[in-house]
Coordinates of C-alpha atoms and ligand atoms in Angstrom, one line a residue:
X196 CA 104.2 -19.4 -101.6
X197 CA 104.9 -19.3 -105.2
X198 CA 104.5 -16.2 -107.8
X199 CA 101.2 -16.5 -109.5
X200 CA 102.5 -14.5 -112.2
X201 CA 103.3 -17.2 -114.8
X202 CA 100.1 -19.5 -114.6
X203 CA 101.5 -21.2 -111.6
X204 CA 99.2 -21.5 -108.6
X205 CA 100.5 -19.8 -105.0
X206 CA 100.2 -23.1 -103.4
X207 CA 100.3 -26.8 -104.5
X208 CA 97.3 -27.4 -101.9
X209 CA 94.9 -25.6 -100.1
X210 CA 93.6 -27.3 -97.0
X211 CA 90.1 -26.2 -96.2
X212 CA 89.2 -26.5 -92.2
X213 CA 91.9 -27.0 -89.3
X214 CA 90.1 -29.5 -87.1
X215 CA 91.8 -33.2 -86.7
X216 CA 91.6 -33.5 -90.8
X217 CA 93.0 -30.4 -91.9
X218 CA 96.1 -30.1 -89.2
X219 CA 96.9 -33.4 -90.2
X220 CA 96.7 -32.8 -94.1
X221 CA 98.4 -29.7 -93.8
X222 CA 101.5 -31.2 -91.6
X223 CA 101.2 -34.3 -94.0
X224 CA 101.5 -32.4 -97.4
X225 CA 104.1 -30.0 -96.0
X226 CA 106.4 -32.9 -95.0
X227 CA 106.3 -34.1 -98.0
X228 CA 107.9 -30.7 -99.8
X229 CA 104.1 -29.4 -100.7
X230 CA 103.5 -25.7 -100.7
X231 CA 100.2 -25.8 -98.8
X232 CA 98.3 -23.5 -96.8
X233 CA 95.3 -24.2 -94.6
X234 CA 92.2 -21.7 -94.2
X235 CA 89.8 -21.7 -91.4
X236 CA 86.5 -20.6 -90.3
X237 CA 87.1 -20.3 -86.4
X238 CA 89.4 -18.0 -85.0
X239 CA 92.0 -21.0 -84.3
X240 CA 92.3 -24.5 -84.7
X241 CA 90.2 -27.3 -83.4
X242 CA 87.1 -27.6 -85.9
X243 CA 84.1 -29.2 -84.1
X244 CA 86.2 -29.3 -81.1
X245 CA 86.4 -25.5 -81.5
X246 CA 82.9 -24.7 -82.1
X247 CA 80.7 -27.1 -79.5
X248 CA 82.3 -25.8 -76.5
X249 CA 78.6 -26.8 -74.6
X250 CA 78.8 -28.5 -71.1
X251 CA 79.4 -31.8 -71.2
X252 CA 80.6 -31.9 -74.8
X253 CA 82.7 -35.2 -74.9
X254 CA 83.9 -37.4 -77.7
X255 CA 82.2 -41.1 -78.0
X256 CA 85.4 -43.1 -78.9
X257 CA 87.8 -43.6 -76.2
X258 CA 90.8 -41.3 -76.3
X259 CA 93.7 -43.4 -76.7
X260 CA 92.2 -44.2 -80.2
X261 CA 90.4 -40.9 -80.6
X262 CA 93.7 -39.5 -81.8
X263 CA 96.2 -39.4 -84.2
X264 CA 98.4 -42.1 -84.8
X265 CA 101.2 -40.8 -87.5
X266 CA 103.7 -39.7 -84.7
X267 CA 105.3 -42.1 -82.2
X268 CA 106.4 -39.3 -80.3
X269 CA 102.8 -37.3 -80.3
X270 CA 101.3 -40.5 -78.9
X271 CA 103.9 -41.2 -76.4
X272 CA 104.1 -37.8 -74.8
X273 CA 100.5 -37.0 -74.6
X274 CA 98.2 -38.6 -71.8
X275 CA 94.5 -38.2 -71.7
X276 CA 92.9 -37.7 -68.2
X277 CA 89.6 -39.4 -69.3
X278 CA 89.1 -42.8 -71.1
X279 CA 86.3 -40.6 -73.1
X280 CA 87.7 -37.0 -73.1
X281 CA 85.9 -33.8 -72.6
X282 CA 86.1 -30.7 -75.5
X283 CA 88.5 -28.8 -73.7
X284 CA 91.0 -31.5 -73.1
X285 CA 90.7 -32.5 -77.0
X286 CA 91.1 -29.0 -78.0
X287 CA 94.3 -28.6 -75.8
X288 CA 95.5 -31.5 -77.7
X289 CA 94.6 -30.3 -81.0
X290 CA 96.3 -26.8 -79.9
X291 CA 99.2 -28.9 -79.3
X292 CA 99.7 -30.7 -82.7
X293 CA 99.3 -27.2 -84.1
X294 CA 102.1 -25.8 -82.2
X295 CA 104.0 -28.8 -82.2
X296 CA 104.4 -29.1 -86.1
X297 CA 104.5 -25.5 -86.5
X298 CA 101.1 -25.5 -88.3
X299 CA 99.6 -22.5 -87.2
X300 CA 101.8 -19.9 -89.2
X301 CA 100.3 -21.6 -92.3
X302 CA 96.9 -21.0 -91.4
X303 CA 94.6 -18.2 -92.5
X304 CA 92.0 -18.4 -89.6
X305 CA 88.7 -16.3 -89.2
X306 CA 88.0 -16.9 -93.0
X307 CA 85.2 -18.4 -94.7
X308 CA 85.6 -20.0 -98.1
X309 CA 82.8 -18.7 -100.1
X310 CA 83.4 -19.7 -104.0
X311 CA 86.2 -22.4 -105.4
X312 CA 86.2 -22.4 -109.1
X313 CA 88.4 -24.5 -111.4
X314 CA 90.1 -23.4 -114.4
X315 CA 90.6 -26.0 -117.0
X316 CA 93.3 -24.2 -118.9
X317 CA 95.7 -24.0 -115.8
X318 CA 94.4 -26.8 -114.0
X319 CA 94.0 -25.0 -110.9
X320 CA 91.8 -23.6 -108.3
X321 CA 90.9 -20.2 -107.5
X322 CA 89.3 -19.8 -103.9
X323 CA 87.5 -16.6 -102.7
X324 CA 86.7 -15.8 -99.4
X325 CA 84.5 -13.8 -97.0
X326 CA 87.7 -11.3 -96.9
X327 CA 91.2 -11.1 -98.0
X328 CA 92.7 -11.8 -101.2
X329 CA 91.9 -14.7 -103.4
X330 CA 94.3 -17.8 -103.6
X331 CA 95.0 -20.2 -106.6
X332 CA 96.1 -23.7 -105.7
X333 CA 96.9 -26.9 -108.0
X334 CA 95.0 -29.1 -105.5
X335 CA 91.6 -28.2 -103.1
X336 CA 91.5 -30.5 -100.4
X337 CA 88.1 -30.4 -98.2
X338 CA 88.7 -31.0 -94.5
X339 CA 85.4 -28.9 -94.0
X340 CA 83.9 -31.8 -91.6
X341 CA 80.9 -34.0 -91.8
X342 CA 78.9 -31.9 -88.8
X343 CA 80.0 -28.6 -89.3
X344 CA 77.1 -27.0 -90.9
X345 CA 74.6 -25.7 -88.2
X346 CA 70.9 -26.6 -89.6
X347 CA 69.1 -23.7 -88.3
X348 CA 65.9 -25.0 -86.8
X349 CA 62.5 -23.9 -88.2
X350 CA 60.7 -23.4 -85.1
X351 CA 57.5 -21.2 -85.1
X352 CA 57.8 -17.8 -83.4
X353 CA 61.2 -18.5 -82.3
X354 CA 61.8 -14.6 -82.9
X355 CA 59.2 -13.7 -80.2
X356 CA 61.4 -14.9 -77.4
X357 CA 63.2 -12.3 -75.7
X358 CA 65.2 -14.6 -73.4
X359 CA 69.1 -16.0 -74.5
X360 CA 69.3 -18.6 -77.4
X361 CA 72.2 -20.9 -77.3
X362 CA 73.0 -23.4 -80.0
X363 CA 75.4 -26.3 -78.9
X364 CA 77.4 -25.8 -82.3
X365 CA 78.1 -22.0 -81.5
X366 CA 78.6 -21.9 -77.6
X367 CA 79.9 -18.7 -76.4
X368 CA 83.8 -18.9 -75.8
X369 CA 83.3 -17.7 -72.4
X370 CA 80.7 -19.7 -71.2
X371 CA 77.2 -19.3 -70.6
X372 CA 75.8 -18.3 -67.2
X373 CA 72.9 -21.2 -66.4
X374 CA 73.4 -21.0 -62.5
X375 CA 70.0 -21.3 -61.1
X376 CA 68.1 -20.0 -64.4
X377 CA 64.9 -21.9 -66.2
X378 CA 66.3 -23.4 -69.1
X379 CA 64.8 -25.4 -72.1
X380 CA 66.4 -27.5 -74.2
X381 CA 64.9 -28.6 -78.0
X382 CA 67.2 -31.6 -79.0
X383 CA 67.9 -35.0 -77.8
X384 CA 70.4 -36.2 -80.0
X385 CA 73.9 -36.8 -79.0
X386 CA 74.6 -33.1 -78.1
X387 CA 71.3 -32.7 -76.2
X388 CA 71.9 -35.6 -74.4
X389 CA 75.4 -34.5 -72.9
X390 CA 74.2 -31.1 -72.4
X391 CA 71.2 -32.3 -70.5
X392 CA 73.3 -34.6 -68.3
X393 CA 75.8 -32.2 -67.3
X394 CA 73.4 -29.1 -66.9
X395 CA 70.8 -30.5 -64.8
X396 CA 72.2 -30.5 -61.6
X397 CA 73.4 -26.6 -62.0
X398 CA 70.3 -24.8 -63.6
X399 CA 67.2 -23.9 -61.6
X400 CA 64.5 -25.9 -63.6
X401 CA 65.7 -27.8 -66.9
X402 CA 62.6 -28.4 -69.5
X403 CA 63.6 -30.8 -72.3
X404 CA 61.8 -30.7 -75.1
X405 CA 61.9 -34.1 -76.9
X406 CA 60.4 -34.9 -80.3
X407 CA 62.1 -38.3 -80.8
X408 CA 63.4 -40.2 -78.0
X409 CA 66.8 -41.9 -78.9
X410 CA 68.6 -44.8 -77.3
X411 CA 71.1 -44.0 -75.0
X412 CA 73.9 -45.9 -74.1
X413 CA 76.5 -45.7 -71.0
X414 CA 79.9 -45.3 -71.6
X415 CA 80.9 -45.7 -68.0
X416 CA 83.7 -42.8 -68.2
X417 CA 86.4 -42.3 -65.7
X418 CA 89.8 -41.4 -65.4
X419 CA 92.4 -43.2 -67.5
X420 CA 94.3 -45.0 -64.8
X421 CA 98.1 -44.6 -64.8
X422 CA 98.4 -48.7 -65.4
X423 CA 95.8 -48.8 -68.6
X424 CA 98.1 -45.7 -69.8
X425 CA 101.1 -47.8 -69.7
X426 CA 99.3 -50.8 -71.0
X427 CA 97.9 -49.0 -74.1
X428 CA 101.4 -47.4 -74.5
X429 CA 103.3 -50.9 -74.6
X430 CA 100.4 -52.2 -76.9
X431 CA 100.0 -48.9 -79.3
X432 CA 101.1 -50.6 -82.4
X433 CA 98.8 -53.3 -82.1
X434 CA 95.6 -51.1 -81.0
X435 CA 96.5 -48.8 -84.3
X436 CA 96.8 -51.8 -86.7
X437 CA 93.4 -53.0 -85.2
X438 CA 91.7 -49.8 -85.9
X439 CA 93.0 -49.8 -89.6
X440 CA 91.8 -53.1 -90.6
X441 CA 88.2 -53.2 -88.2
X442 CA 85.1 -52.4 -89.5
X443 CA 84.1 -49.3 -87.3
X444 CA 88.0 -48.1 -87.2
X445 CA 88.3 -49.1 -83.3
X446 CA 90.4 -51.5 -82.2
X447 CA 87.7 -54.1 -81.0
X448 CA 87.0 -57.8 -82.0
X449 CA 84.2 -58.3 -84.5
X450 CA 81.1 -60.0 -82.8
X451 CA 81.5 -63.9 -82.3
X452 CA 77.7 -64.8 -82.2
X453 CA 74.6 -64.0 -84.0
X454 CA 71.8 -63.0 -81.3
X455 CA 69.6 -65.3 -83.1
X456 CA 71.5 -68.3 -82.7
X457 CA 71.9 -68.0 -79.1
X458 CA 69.2 -69.1 -76.4
X459 CA 68.0 -66.3 -74.5
X460 CA 69.9 -67.0 -71.3
X461 CA 73.2 -66.6 -73.3
X462 CA 71.9 -63.6 -75.2
X463 CA 71.1 -61.7 -72.0
X464 CA 74.3 -62.7 -70.5
X465 CA 76.2 -61.3 -73.4
X466 CA 74.0 -58.1 -73.2
X467 CA 74.9 -57.7 -69.8
X468 CA 78.9 -58.2 -70.6
X469 CA 78.5 -55.6 -73.3
X470 CA 76.7 -53.2 -71.4
X471 CA 79.3 -53.2 -68.7
X472 CA 81.8 -52.7 -71.3
X473 CA 79.6 -49.7 -72.8
X474 CA 80.3 -47.4 -75.3
X475 CA 80.0 -48.5 -79.1
X476 CA 81.8 -52.0 -77.7
X477 CA 77.6 -52.6 -76.9
X478 CA 77.1 -52.9 -80.7
X479 CA 79.6 -55.6 -80.9
X480 CA 77.5 -57.7 -78.8
X481 CA 75.9 -59.8 -81.7
X482 CA 76.7 -59.8 -85.6
X483 CA 73.2 -59.3 -86.7
X484 CA 72.3 -56.4 -84.8
X485 CA 71.9 -54.2 -87.8
X486 CA 70.9 -57.0 -90.2
X487 CA 67.9 -58.9 -88.3
X488 CA 64.9 -57.1 -87.2
X489 CA 64.2 -59.9 -84.4
X490 CA 68.2 -59.4 -83.1
X491 CA 67.7 -56.0 -83.3
X492 CA 64.6 -56.3 -81.2
X493 CA 66.5 -58.4 -78.6
X494 CA 68.8 -55.8 -77.9
X495 CA 65.8 -52.8 -77.8
X496 CA 64.1 -54.8 -75.2
X497 CA 67.2 -55.0 -73.1
X498 CA 67.4 -51.4 -73.1
X499 CA 63.7 -50.6 -72.6
X500 CA 64.3 -52.5 -69.6
X501 CA 67.2 -50.6 -68.2
X502 CA 65.1 -47.5 -68.8
X503 CA 62.2 -48.7 -67.0
X504 CA 64.3 -49.7 -64.1
X505 CA 66.4 -46.4 -64.2
X506 CA 63.6 -43.7 -64.4
X507 CA 61.3 -44.0 -61.5
X508 CA 58.2 -42.1 -63.0
X509 CA 56.8 -44.9 -65.3
X510 CA 54.8 -42.2 -67.7
X511 CA 58.1 -40.6 -68.1
X512 CA 60.1 -44.1 -68.8
X513 CA 57.7 -44.7 -71.5
X514 CA 58.1 -41.0 -73.1
X515 CA 61.9 -41.9 -73.3
X516 CA 61.7 -45.0 -74.9
X517 CA 62.1 -44.8 -78.3
X518 CA 59.3 -46.1 -80.7
X519 CA 60.3 -45.2 -84.3
X520 CA 63.6 -46.9 -84.7
X521 CA 65.7 -49.8 -84.6
X522 CA 68.8 -49.2 -81.7
X523 CA 71.9 -48.0 -83.4
X524 CA 70.4 -47.0 -86.8
X525 CA 70.1 -43.5 -85.9
X526 CA 73.1 -41.9 -84.0
X527 CA 73.0 -43.5 -80.7
X528 CA 74.1 -40.7 -77.9
X529 CA 76.3 -42.1 -75.3
X530 CA 75.9 -41.0 -71.7
X531 CA 76.2 -42.7 -68.2
X532 CA 73.5 -40.1 -66.3
X533 CA 71.1 -39.3 -68.7
X534 CA 68.0 -41.7 -67.8
X535 CA 68.9 -40.7 -64.1
X536 CA 68.5 -37.2 -64.5
X537 CA 64.8 -37.5 -65.1
X538 CA 64.7 -38.7 -61.5
X539 CA 65.5 -35.2 -60.4
X540 CA 62.7 -32.5 -59.1
X541 CA 63.9 -29.7 -61.2
X542 CA 64.0 -31.8 -64.5
X543 CA 60.9 -32.0 -66.6
X544 CA 60.3 -33.9 -69.9
X545 CA 57.8 -32.3 -72.9
X546 CA 56.8 -34.7 -75.4
X547 CA 56.5 -32.4 -78.7
X548 CA 54.6 -35.1 -80.3
X549 CA 51.9 -34.8 -78.2
X550 CA 52.3 -31.3 -77.6
X551 CA 53.9 -29.5 -80.4
X552 CA 55.5 -25.9 -80.2
X553 CA 52.8 -23.5 -81.2
X554 CA 54.8 -20.2 -80.6
X555 CA 56.9 -18.3 -78.1
X556 CA 56.3 -15.0 -75.9
X557 CA 59.1 -12.9 -74.5
X558 CA 59.7 -15.4 -71.9
X559 CA 57.9 -18.6 -72.6
X560 CA 57.6 -21.5 -75.1
X561 CA 54.4 -22.3 -75.9
X562 CA 53.2 -25.6 -76.7
X563 CA 49.3 -26.6 -77.8
X564 CA 49.1 -27.6 -73.9
X565 CA 50.5 -24.9 -72.0
X566 CA 53.3 -22.2 -71.7
X567 CA 56.8 -23.0 -70.2
X568 CA 58.7 -20.0 -68.6
X569 CA 62.3 -19.9 -69.7
X570 CA 65.4 -17.5 -69.2
X571 CA 67.6 -19.5 -71.7
X572 CA 66.6 -21.8 -74.8
X573 CA 69.5 -24.1 -75.7
X574 CA 69.1 -25.4 -79.5
X575 CA 70.5 -29.2 -79.7
X576 CA 69.2 -29.2 -83.3
X577 CA 71.9 -30.4 -85.0
X578 CA 73.4 -30.4 -88.9
X579 CA 73.0 -30.2 -92.2
X580 CA 75.4 -33.5 -91.9
X581 CA 77.7 -34.7 -94.7
X582 CA 76.9 -32.4 -97.7
X583 CA 76.0 -29.2 -95.7
X584 CA 79.6 -27.7 -95.4
X585 CA 80.7 -28.6 -99.2
X586 CA 77.3 -27.3 -100.3
X587 CA 77.7 -24.3 -98.4
X588 CA 80.4 -22.8 -100.8
X589 CA 79.9 -21.8 -104.5
X590 CA 82.0 -25.0 -106.1
X591 CA 82.3 -25.1 -109.5
X592 CA 84.4 -27.6 -111.5
X593 CA 85.2 -28.6 -115.3
X594 CA 83.2 -25.8 -117.6
X595 CA 81.6 -24.1 -114.6
X596 CA 79.6 -27.5 -113.4
X597 CA 78.3 -26.7 -110.3
X598 CA 78.5 -29.1 -107.4
X599 CA 74.7 -27.9 -105.9
X600 CA 73.7 -28.9 -109.1
X601 CA 75.9 -32.3 -109.7
X602 CA 74.6 -33.1 -106.0
X603 CA 70.7 -31.5 -106.4
X604 CA 69.7 -35.3 -106.0
X605 CA 71.9 -36.8 -103.9
X606 CA 75.8 -36.7 -103.3
X607 CA 77.9 -38.7 -105.9
X608 CA 81.6 -39.3 -105.1
X609 CA 84.3 -42.1 -106.0
X610 CA 84.8 -43.5 -102.5
X611 CA 83.7 -40.4 -100.7
X612 CA 87.2 -39.1 -102.1
X613 CA 86.7 -37.2 -105.4
X614 CA 84.2 -36.1 -107.5
X615 CA 83.6 -36.5 -111.5
X616 CA 83.8 -33.3 -113.0
X617 CA 85.7 -31.6 -110.4
X618 CA 89.4 -32.2 -111.4
X619 CA 92.1 -31.8 -108.3
X620 CA 89.2 -31.9 -105.7
X621 CA 89.8 -34.0 -102.6
X622 CA 87.2 -34.8 -100.0
X623 CA 88.6 -35.8 -96.5
X624 CA 86.0 -38.1 -94.9
X625 CA 83.3 -37.0 -97.8
X626 CA 80.1 -38.0 -98.5
X627 CA 79.9 -42.1 -99.4
X628 CA 82.6 -42.9 -97.3
X629 CA 82.6 -44.5 -94.0
X630 CA 83.1 -41.1 -92.4
X631 CA 80.8 -40.8 -89.3
X632 CA 80.5 -44.6 -88.9
X633 CA 84.4 -45.1 -88.5
X634 CA 86.5 -43.6 -85.7
X635 CA 87.2 -40.2 -87.2
X636 CA 90.6 -39.7 -86.5
X637 CA 91.6 -42.9 -88.3
X638 CA 89.2 -42.2 -91.2
X639 CA 91.1 -39.2 -91.3
X640 CA 94.6 -40.4 -91.2
X641 CA 93.7 -43.1 -93.9
X642 CA 92.0 -40.5 -96.5
X643 CA 95.0 -38.1 -95.8
X644 CA 97.8 -40.8 -96.5
X645 CA 96.0 -41.9 -99.6
X646 CA 95.3 -38.5 -101.0
X647 CA 99.4 -37.9 -100.1
X648 CA 99.9 -40.7 -101.9
X649 CA 98.2 -39.8 -104.8
X650 CA 99.7 -36.5 -105.0
X651 CA 103.3 -37.8 -104.8
X652 CA 102.3 -40.0 -107.7
X653 CA 100.9 -37.2 -109.9
X654 CA 104.3 -35.4 -109.0
X655 CA 106.5 -38.2 -110.1
X656 CA 104.4 -38.4 -113.3
X657 CA 104.6 -34.7 -113.7
X658 CA 100.6 -34.7 -114.3
X659 CA 98.4 -31.5 -113.9
X660 CA 95.0 -33.4 -112.9
X661 CA 93.2 -36.2 -111.9
X662 CA 89.6 -36.7 -111.5
X663 CA 86.9 -39.7 -111.4
X664 CA 85.6 -41.3 -114.1
X665 CA 81.6 -40.9 -114.1
X666 CA 81.1 -44.8 -114.5
X667 CA 83.1 -45.8 -111.8
X668 CA 81.8 -43.2 -109.6
X669 CA 78.2 -44.1 -110.5
X670 CA 79.1 -47.6 -109.7
X671 CA 80.4 -46.7 -106.1
X672 CA 77.6 -44.5 -105.5
X673 CA 75.2 -47.4 -106.4
X674 CA 77.3 -50.0 -104.2
X675 CA 76.9 -47.3 -101.2
X676 CA 73.4 -47.4 -101.5
X677 CA 73.1 -51.1 -101.8
X678 CA 74.9 -51.8 -99.0
X679 CA 72.9 -49.7 -96.7
X680 CA 69.7 -51.0 -98.2
X681 CA 70.9 -54.9 -96.8
X682 CA 70.9 -53.1 -93.2
X683 CA 68.3 -52.1 -91.1
X684 CA 69.8 -48.7 -91.4
X685 CA 67.3 -48.5 -94.5
X686 CA 64.5 -48.1 -92.3
X687 CA 65.5 -44.8 -90.3
X688 CA 65.0 -41.4 -90.7
X689 CA 68.0 -39.6 -89.7
X690 CA 70.8 -37.2 -90.6
X691 CA 72.6 -40.3 -91.9
X692 CA 69.6 -40.0 -94.7
X693 CA 69.4 -36.3 -94.6
X694 CA 66.0 -36.7 -93.2
X695 CA 66.5 -33.5 -90.6
X696 CA 66.9 -31.2 -93.5
X697 CA 63.8 -30.4 -95.3
X698 CA 64.1 -30.7 -99.1
X699 CA 67.3 -32.7 -98.7
X700 CA 67.0 -35.6 -101.0
X701 CA 67.2 -38.9 -99.1
X702 CA 70.4 -40.7 -99.5
X703 CA 72.2 -42.8 -96.8
X704 CA 75.4 -40.5 -97.2
X705 CA 77.8 -43.2 -95.4
X706 CA 79.4 -46.3 -96.6
X707 CA 78.6 -49.0 -94.2
X708 CA 80.3 -52.0 -95.7
X709 CA 83.1 -51.8 -93.2
X710 CA 85.9 -49.4 -92.7
X711 CA 88.6 -52.2 -93.1
X712 CA 87.0 -53.5 -96.3
X713 CA 87.0 -49.7 -97.5
X714 CA 90.6 -49.4 -96.9
X715 CA 91.5 -52.4 -99.0
X716 CA 89.3 -50.7 -101.6
X717 CA 91.2 -47.5 -101.6
X718 CA 94.6 -49.4 -101.8
X719 CA 93.4 -51.5 -104.4
X720 CA 92.6 -48.7 -106.2
X721 CA 96.1 -47.0 -106.0
X722 CA 97.6 -50.1 -106.6
X723 CA 96.1 -50.7 -110.0
X724 CA 97.2 -47.5 -111.5
X725 CA 94.3 -45.0 -110.0
X726 CA 91.6 -47.4 -111.6
X727 CA 88.5 -45.3 -111.8
X728 CA 90.1 -42.1 -112.1
X729 CA 91.6 -40.2 -115.2
X730 CA 95.0 -38.7 -115.0
X731 CA 96.0 -35.9 -117.2
Ligands
NA7_1142 P1 71.2 -34.5 -84.1 O1 71.4 -36.0 -84.0 O2 70.8 -34.2 -85.2 O3 70.2 -34.2 -82.8 C1 69.2 -33.1 -82.8 C2 68.1 -33.0 -82.1 O4 67.3 -32.1 -82.3 C3 67.1 -34.3 -82.4 O5 66.4 -34.8 -81.4 C4 66.0 -33.5 -83.3 O6 64.8 -34.3 -83.5 C5 65.9 -32.2 -82.6 N1 65.3 -31.3 -83.4 C6 65.8 -30.8 -84.8 N2 64.9 -29.6 -85.1 C7 64.0 -30.0 -84.0 C8 62.7 -28.9 -84.0 N3 62.4 -28.1 -85.3 N4 61.9 -29.1 -83.2 C9 62.1 -30.0 -82.2 N5 63.3 -30.8 -82.3 C10 64.0 -30.8 -83.3 O7 72.2 -33.1 -83.8 P2 73.3 -33.7 -82.5 O8 74.0 -32.2 -82.2 O9 73.0 -33.8 -81.3 O10 74.2 -34.5 -82.8 C11 74.9 -34.6 -84.2 C12 76.2 -35.4 -84.3 O11 77.1 -34.3 -83.8 C13 76.2 -36.1 -83.3 O12 75.9 -37.3 -83.6 C14 77.7 -36.7 -82.9 O13 78.3 -37.5 -84.1 C15 78.1 -35.1 -82.9 P3 64.1 -35.3 -84.3 O14 64.9 -36.8 -84.0 O15 64.6 -34.4 -85.7 O16 63.0 -35.5 -84.1

């Protein structure tokens, strides 16, 4: 840490967040000789894996690639117990990373960034927090995450309920006593589906309040067999290489066939093959799933059939079948047991479209059709995704320009990495980058490496400021929208569009043109003297 007495900022870089993104960023910048500090709202490292401790929390990408690639030694030494690891193991991994690379002493924990103001004269950011002294930094790097700002649901009369209320993304660290209880859950997105499957056999009664049915895909989770671990270790270089060049940041080949080019028998055989592979591989069955309504419908019909075969009560099966969106165009939850859970005697499904919530009493949730007695209510109601964490902070750039105002009608950024009017601010997996539609650790490493290269270049040139130009930023923002518009995503209502937050401008916040293409574009920008940016 430098003295701030002579207009020099205290740090070269301050990184906000200490999850997957923040930990790697802090490590990388420090390794390159920058003075760097981390700020973290939570009491320890982990980011989403620190907060989302609900039963059944698990990653939806397999752990051998939902992990860092930057250290051969780390990669060699860490063994995953499950193919899709659960939250406690992922959190242990991130703690191991923090210790192994000695990051913890450089992070200020339990500290929330309230404001970040840029000073044009000195070319530095001044950061102030909910407590503790302010900091100054040349560069501000957001590693605040895409799904970290909880969206408090507007549910009529919730304050009248006197039982326990839990949110999946703010789960108590010492767990929740659910055994034998009458538990209700609102929300059937990825978090709700995982928690429902995990607690159904543990609680006395489970009432699932569903507003929108989702397509749930199995992952066929199980132990990472020793032979598979050995195979992964032997092929890690190729696996990682594939991640960095693929469409989704995952090591799978692109689809070979378009569904609409194939006869029905062959389509079904391919769907069965990819269903057996499970997880996001399922969406690699055909190349036209996300672009042709008829192709998507082939896949929907296959999953509909599975739901009807699995859920014994036909009325419940029909309620669980999505009616309002193409498969994959809302984030598909992934779970092996979800549909089977509804065959249990102690589980019931309530359709909130047919009987909306009208209020609560001290011990019941009341719908238009009746009362449901509950001891505990779990809210799995999601996040103000992609932009929420950034806009929760008072960020002001050049001339006091407020990010909230600049993004009032939707996010604008160049490559999801930086924003015009906000010099020396970098976003890791920011709005309009591939972010949540790429494997996050891969997307994070690609972004941090790009930022690190950029900071080295600025240091070498003795430059003070970098900032996107407005024109290229508008071009990128429009391009992201155009690419999404050419897919079936355009028809969906989801947090990808901000549709879950009342008043949020409708904008597809993720680049769906392919992670590999995106990484190429970032490389080209750097190689062409940071084309699209201005450097002072
Ligand atoms: P999601 O995917 O946003 O799911 C939230 C769920 O909560 C979804 O089923 C919503 O129904 C439901 N919801 C939200 N507000 C209400 C109200 N007021 N009443 C009834 N139901 C409501 O969040 P998750 O935490 O599951 O997943 C987020 C991501 O985190 C996930 O994709 C992973 O990447 C990790 P709706 O569909 O809006 O009708």
